Amino acid sequence: MANLGFIDRALASFDQCPWSTFAGTSGHYASFPATTPAATPISSNVRPPIYSSEERRRRDASPWTLVQGVLAPFQFLVFAVSLWLIVWYLATGEGAELATASIIAKTLVLYTIMITGSIWEREVFGKYLFAPAFFWEDVVSMLVIGLHTAYLYAVVTSALGIREQMLLALLAYASYVVNAGQFLVKLRSARREAERMTSLPRRPQGRAT
């Protein structure tokens, strides 16, 4: 994966997704212990690591990690353009068709990233959705998908007027921003977690007695 370092640095600059090629790492990281020694007391307010050592290995080996790292900033770019077009329409009454097309494009990108993200989650955590490490992010993601799908339904059936459709799209976009913020916080936590593990002194490899 070292040959992807440049791509990862570029993707990390967006800092919008927990699935960049080395999400939550900084260079070479120390492995998390697979088990905690029984003699070591664990405080109830100490959070478990986001990734176990094996989950980190699977994450870095999965091709879907890079797919997610590319799709996340791309979705944000589509979102930003679409948001501008929606605001332009609401302010001027012009460009309804272009704004509608941009929202549909944003929704299709969302569907793509949710499907590939579920595959990624299955490969890394063994569950397509609601893995403990990303449970609440997935919960809000369901709301995001629901609102975007409701928009498509409103467009296809003309259940809402064009202005109401745009307002529904803004509501869907607001939920997307909240969800992106969740993932940003999780990414920062994962990176700090990796930095702490990297700073831990390595155990000396002494001979068995």
mmCIF file of N, CA and C in Angstrom, residues 47-97:
data_model
loop_
_atom_site.group_PDB
_atom_site.id
_atom_site.type_symbol
_atom_site.label_atom_id
_atom_site.label_comp_id
_atom_site.label_asym_id
_atom_site.label_seq_id
_atom_site.Cartn_x
_atom_site.Cartn_y
_atom_site.Cartn_z
ATOM 1 N N ARG A 47 -12.741 4.336 25.883
ATOM 2 C CA ARG A 47 -13.394 3.826 24.687
ATOM 3 C C ARG A 47 -12.543 2.750 24.030
ATOM 4 N N PRO A 48 -13.174 1.727 23.493
ATOM 5 C CA PRO A 48 -12.420 0.719 22.755
ATOM 6 C C PRO A 48 -11.880 1.327 21.471
ATOM 7 N N PRO A 49 -10.807 0.793 20.908
ATOM 8 C CA PRO A 49 -10.264 1.335 19.660
ATOM 9 C C PRO A 49 -11.264 1.200 18.523
ATOM 10 N N ILE A 50 -11.219 2.127 17.584
ATOM 11 C CA ILE A 50 -12.125 2.082 16.437
ATOM 12 C C ILE A 50 -11.837 0.857 15.587
ATOM 13 N N TYR A 51 -10.556 0.577 15.367
ATOM 14 C CA TYR A 51 -10.146 -0.591 14.600
ATOM 15 C C TYR A 51 -9.295 -1.499 15.476
ATOM 16 N N SER A 52 -9.570 -2.779 15.430
ATOM 17 C CA SER A 52 -8.644 -3.732 16.026
ATOM 18 C C SER A 52 -7.472 -3.904 15.062
ATOM 19 N N SER A 53 -6.439 -4.600 15.505
ATOM 20 C CA SER A 53 -5.283 -4.824 14.639
ATOM 21 C C SER A 53 -5.684 -5.546 13.361
ATOM 22 N N GLU A 54 -6.541 -6.548 13.479
ATOM 23 C CA GLU A 54 -6.976 -7.306 12.302
ATOM 24 C C GLU A 54 -7.865 -6.457 11.396
ATOM 25 N N GLU A 55 -8.716 -5.625 11.990
ATOM 26 C CA GLU A 55 -9.574 -4.756 11.183
ATOM 27 C C GLU A 55 -8.752 -3.729 10.418
ATOM 28 N N ARG A 56 -7.692 -3.233 11.043
ATOM 29 C CA ARG A 56 -6.806 -2.309 10.337
ATOM 30 C C ARG A 56 -6.149 -3.003 9.154
ATOM 31 N N ARG A 57 -5.730 -4.251 9.360
ATOM 32 C CA ARG A 57 -5.098 -4.994 8.274
ATOM 33 C C ARG A 57 -6.074 -5.188 7.120
ATOM 34 N N ARG A 58 -7.315 -5.572 7.443
ATOM 35 C CA ARG A 58 -8.315 -5.780 6.397
ATOM 36 C C ARG A 58 -8.663 -4.472 5.694
ATOM 37 N N ARG A 59 -8.741 -3.394 6.470
ATOM 38 C CA ARG A 59 -9.046 -2.094 5.877
ATOM 39 C C ARG A 59 -7.980 -1.677 4.875
ATOM 40 N N ASP A 60 -6.719 -1.791 5.250
ATOM 41 C CA ASP A 60 -5.638 -1.360 4.373
ATOM 42 C C ASP A 60 -5.486 -2.268 3.159
ATOM 43 N N ALA A 61 -5.938 -3.529 3.272
ATOM 44 C CA ALA A 61 -5.822 -4.472 2.158
ATOM 45 C C ALA A 61 -7.005 -4.401 1.205
ATOM 46 N N SER A 62 -8.102 -3.803 1.626
ATOM 47 C CA SER A 62 -9.323 -3.814 0.816
ATOM 48 C C SER A 62 -9.262 -2.782 -0.308
ATOM 49 N N PRO A 63 -9.582 -3.179 -1.549
ATOM 50 C CA PRO A 63 -9.642 -2.195 -2.638
ATOM 51 C C PRO A 63 -10.783 -1.201 -2.456
ATOM 52 N N TRP A 64 -11.790 -1.565 -1.656
ATOM 53 C CA TRP A 64 -12.925 -0.672 -1.434
ATOM 54 C C TRP A 64 -12.541 0.520 -0.566
ATOM 55 N N THR A 65 -11.431 0.419 0.141
ATOM 56 C CA THR A 65 -10.954 1.555 0.930
ATOM 57 C C THR A 65 -10.601 2.727 0.018
ATOM 58 N N LEU A 66 -9.874 2.426 -1.055
ATOM 59 C CA LEU A 66 -9.508 3.477 -2.009
ATOM 60 C C LEU A 66 -10.742 3.996 -2.741
ATOM 61 N N VAL A 67 -11.667 3.093 -3.080
ATOM 62 C CA VAL A 67 -12.905 3.507 -3.750
ATOM 63 C C VAL A 67 -13.650 4.524 -2.891
ATOM 64 N N GLN A 68 -13.769 4.224 -1.598
ATOM 65 C CA GLN A 68 -14.453 5.152 -0.700
ATOM 66 C C GLN A 68 -13.691 6.464 -0.565
ATOM 67 N N GLY A 69 -12.365 6.364 -0.532
ATOM 68 C CA GLY A 69 -11.548 7.563 -0.412
ATOM 69 C C GLY A 69 -11.683 8.490 -1.608
ATOM 70 N N VAL A 70 -11.950 7.933 -2.783
ATOM 71 C CA VAL A 70 -12.160 8.744 -3.985
ATOM 72 C C VAL A 70 -13.590 9.277 -4.042
ATOM 73 N N LEU A 71 -14.561 8.414 -3.724
ATOM 74 C CA LEU A 71 -15.966 8.807 -3.844
ATOM 75 C C LEU A 71 -16.374 9.879 -2.836
ATOM 76 N N ALA A 72 -15.806 9.832 -1.632
ATOM 77 C CA ALA A 72 -16.222 10.780 -0.596
ATOM 78 C C ALA A 72 -15.964 12.236 -0.993
ATOM 79 N N PRO A 73 -14.736 12.604 -1.394
ATOM 80 C CA PRO A 73 -14.529 13.998 -1.816
ATOM 81 C C PRO A 73 -15.264 14.328 -3.110
ATOM 82 N N PHE A 74 -15.439 13.333 -3.994
ATOM 83 C CA PHE A 74 -16.192 13.579 -5.224
ATOM 84 C C PHE A 74 -17.644 13.915 -4.904
ATOM 85 N N GLN A 75 -18.231 13.179 -3.959
ATOM 86 C CA GLN A 75 -19.601 13.476 -3.556
ATOM 87 C C GLN A 75 -19.701 14.886 -2.972
ATOM 88 N N PHE A 76 -18.710 15.275 -2.186
ATOM 89 C CA PHE A 76 -18.736 16.612 -1.602
ATOM 90 C C PHE A 76 -18.667 17.684 -2.690
ATOM 91 N N LEU A 77 -17.875 17.429 -3.729
ATOM 92 C CA LEU A 77 -17.776 18.384 -4.835
ATOM 93 C C LEU A 77 -19.119 18.515 -5.556
ATOM 94 N N VAL A 78 -19.763 17.367 -5.838
ATOM 95 C CA VAL A 78 -21.077 17.394 -6.485
ATOM 96 C C VAL A 78 -22.085 18.119 -5.599
ATOM 97 N N PHE A 79 -22.013 17.859 -4.301
ATOM 98 C CA PHE A 79 -22.896 18.529 -3.341
ATOM 99 C C PHE A 79 -22.715 20.041 -3.386
ATOM 100 N N ALA A 80 -21.474 20.501 -3.389
ATOM 101 C CA ALA A 80 -21.205 21.939 -3.364
ATOM 102 C C ALA A 80 -21.754 22.629 -4.613
ATOM 103 N N VAL A 81 -21.532 22.017 -5.778
ATOM 104 C CA VAL A 81 -22.048 22.591 -7.026
ATOM 105 C C VAL A 81 -23.570 22.599 -7.019
ATOM 106 N N SER A 82 -24.159 21.481 -6.599
ATOM 107 C CA SER A 82 -25.616 21.371 -6.574
ATOM 108 C C SER A 82 -26.230 22.371 -5.604
ATOM 109 N N LEU A 83 -25.603 22.536 -4.451
ATOM 110 C CA LEU A 83 -26.113 23.492 -3.470
ATOM 111 C C LEU A 83 -26.137 24.901 -4.047
ATOM 112 N N TRP A 84 -25.090 25.263 -4.752
ATOM 113 C CA TRP A 84 -25.037 26.592 -5.372
ATOM 114 C C TRP A 84 -26.165 26.755 -6.383
ATOM 115 N N LEU A 85 -26.422 25.714 -7.174
ATOM 116 C CA LEU A 85 -27.484 25.778 -8.182
ATOM 117 C C LEU A 85 -28.867 25.888 -7.536
ATOM 118 N N ILE A 86 -29.058 25.187 -6.425
ATOM 119 C CA ILE A 86 -30.342 25.273 -5.716
ATOM 120 C C ILE A 86 -30.558 26.684 -5.175
ATOM 121 N N VAL A 87 -29.541 27.216 -4.529
ATOM 122 C CA VAL A 87 -29.648 28.567 -3.967
ATOM 123 C C VAL A 87 -29.883 29.582 -5.083
ATOM 124 N N TRP A 88 -29.210 29.388 -6.211
ATOM 125 C CA TRP A 88 -29.401 30.293 -7.346
ATOM 126 C C TRP A 88 -30.844 30.260 -7.829
ATOM 127 N N TYR A 89 -31.415 29.059 -7.921
ATOM 128 C CA TYR A 89 -32.810 28.960 -8.356
ATOM 129 C C TYR A 89 -33.746 29.628 -7.353
ATOM 130 N N LEU A 90 -33.548 29.352 -6.067
ATOM 131 C CA LEU A 90 -34.438 29.925 -5.052
ATOM 132 C C LEU A 90 -34.333 31.446 -5.002
ATOM 133 N N ALA A 91 -33.161 31.964 -5.336
ATOM 134 C CA ALA A 91 -32.962 33.415 -5.285
ATOM 135 C C ALA A 91 -33.451 34.116 -6.542
ATOM 136 N N THR A 92 -33.357 33.437 -7.702
ATOM 137 C CA THR A 92 -33.653 34.105 -8.974
ATOM 138 C C THR A 92 -34.832 33.498 -9.731
ATOM 139 N N GLY A 93 -35.195 32.257 -9.375
ATOM 140 C CA GLY A 93 -36.243 31.575 -10.131
ATOM 141 C C GLY A 93 -35.760 31.004 -11.444
ATOM 142 N N GLU A 94 -34.453 31.044 -11.688
ATOM 143 C CA GLU A 94 -33.876 30.538 -12.932
ATOM 144 C C GLU A 94 -33.048 29.282 -12.667
ATOM 145 N N GLY A 95 -32.942 28.443 -13.704
ATOM 146 C CA GLY A 95 -32.071 27.270 -13.614
ATOM 147 C C GLY A 95 -32.675 26.083 -12.890
ATOM 148 N N ALA A 96 -33.999 25.953 -12.926
ATOM 149 C CA ALA A 96 -34.650 24.848 -12.216
ATOM 150 C C ALA A 96 -34.211 23.494 -12.766
ATOM 151 N N GLU A 97 -34.127 23.390 -14.104
ATOM 152 C CA GLU A 97 -33.762 22.112 -14.710
ATOM 153 C C GLU A 97 -32.345 21.702 -14.330
#
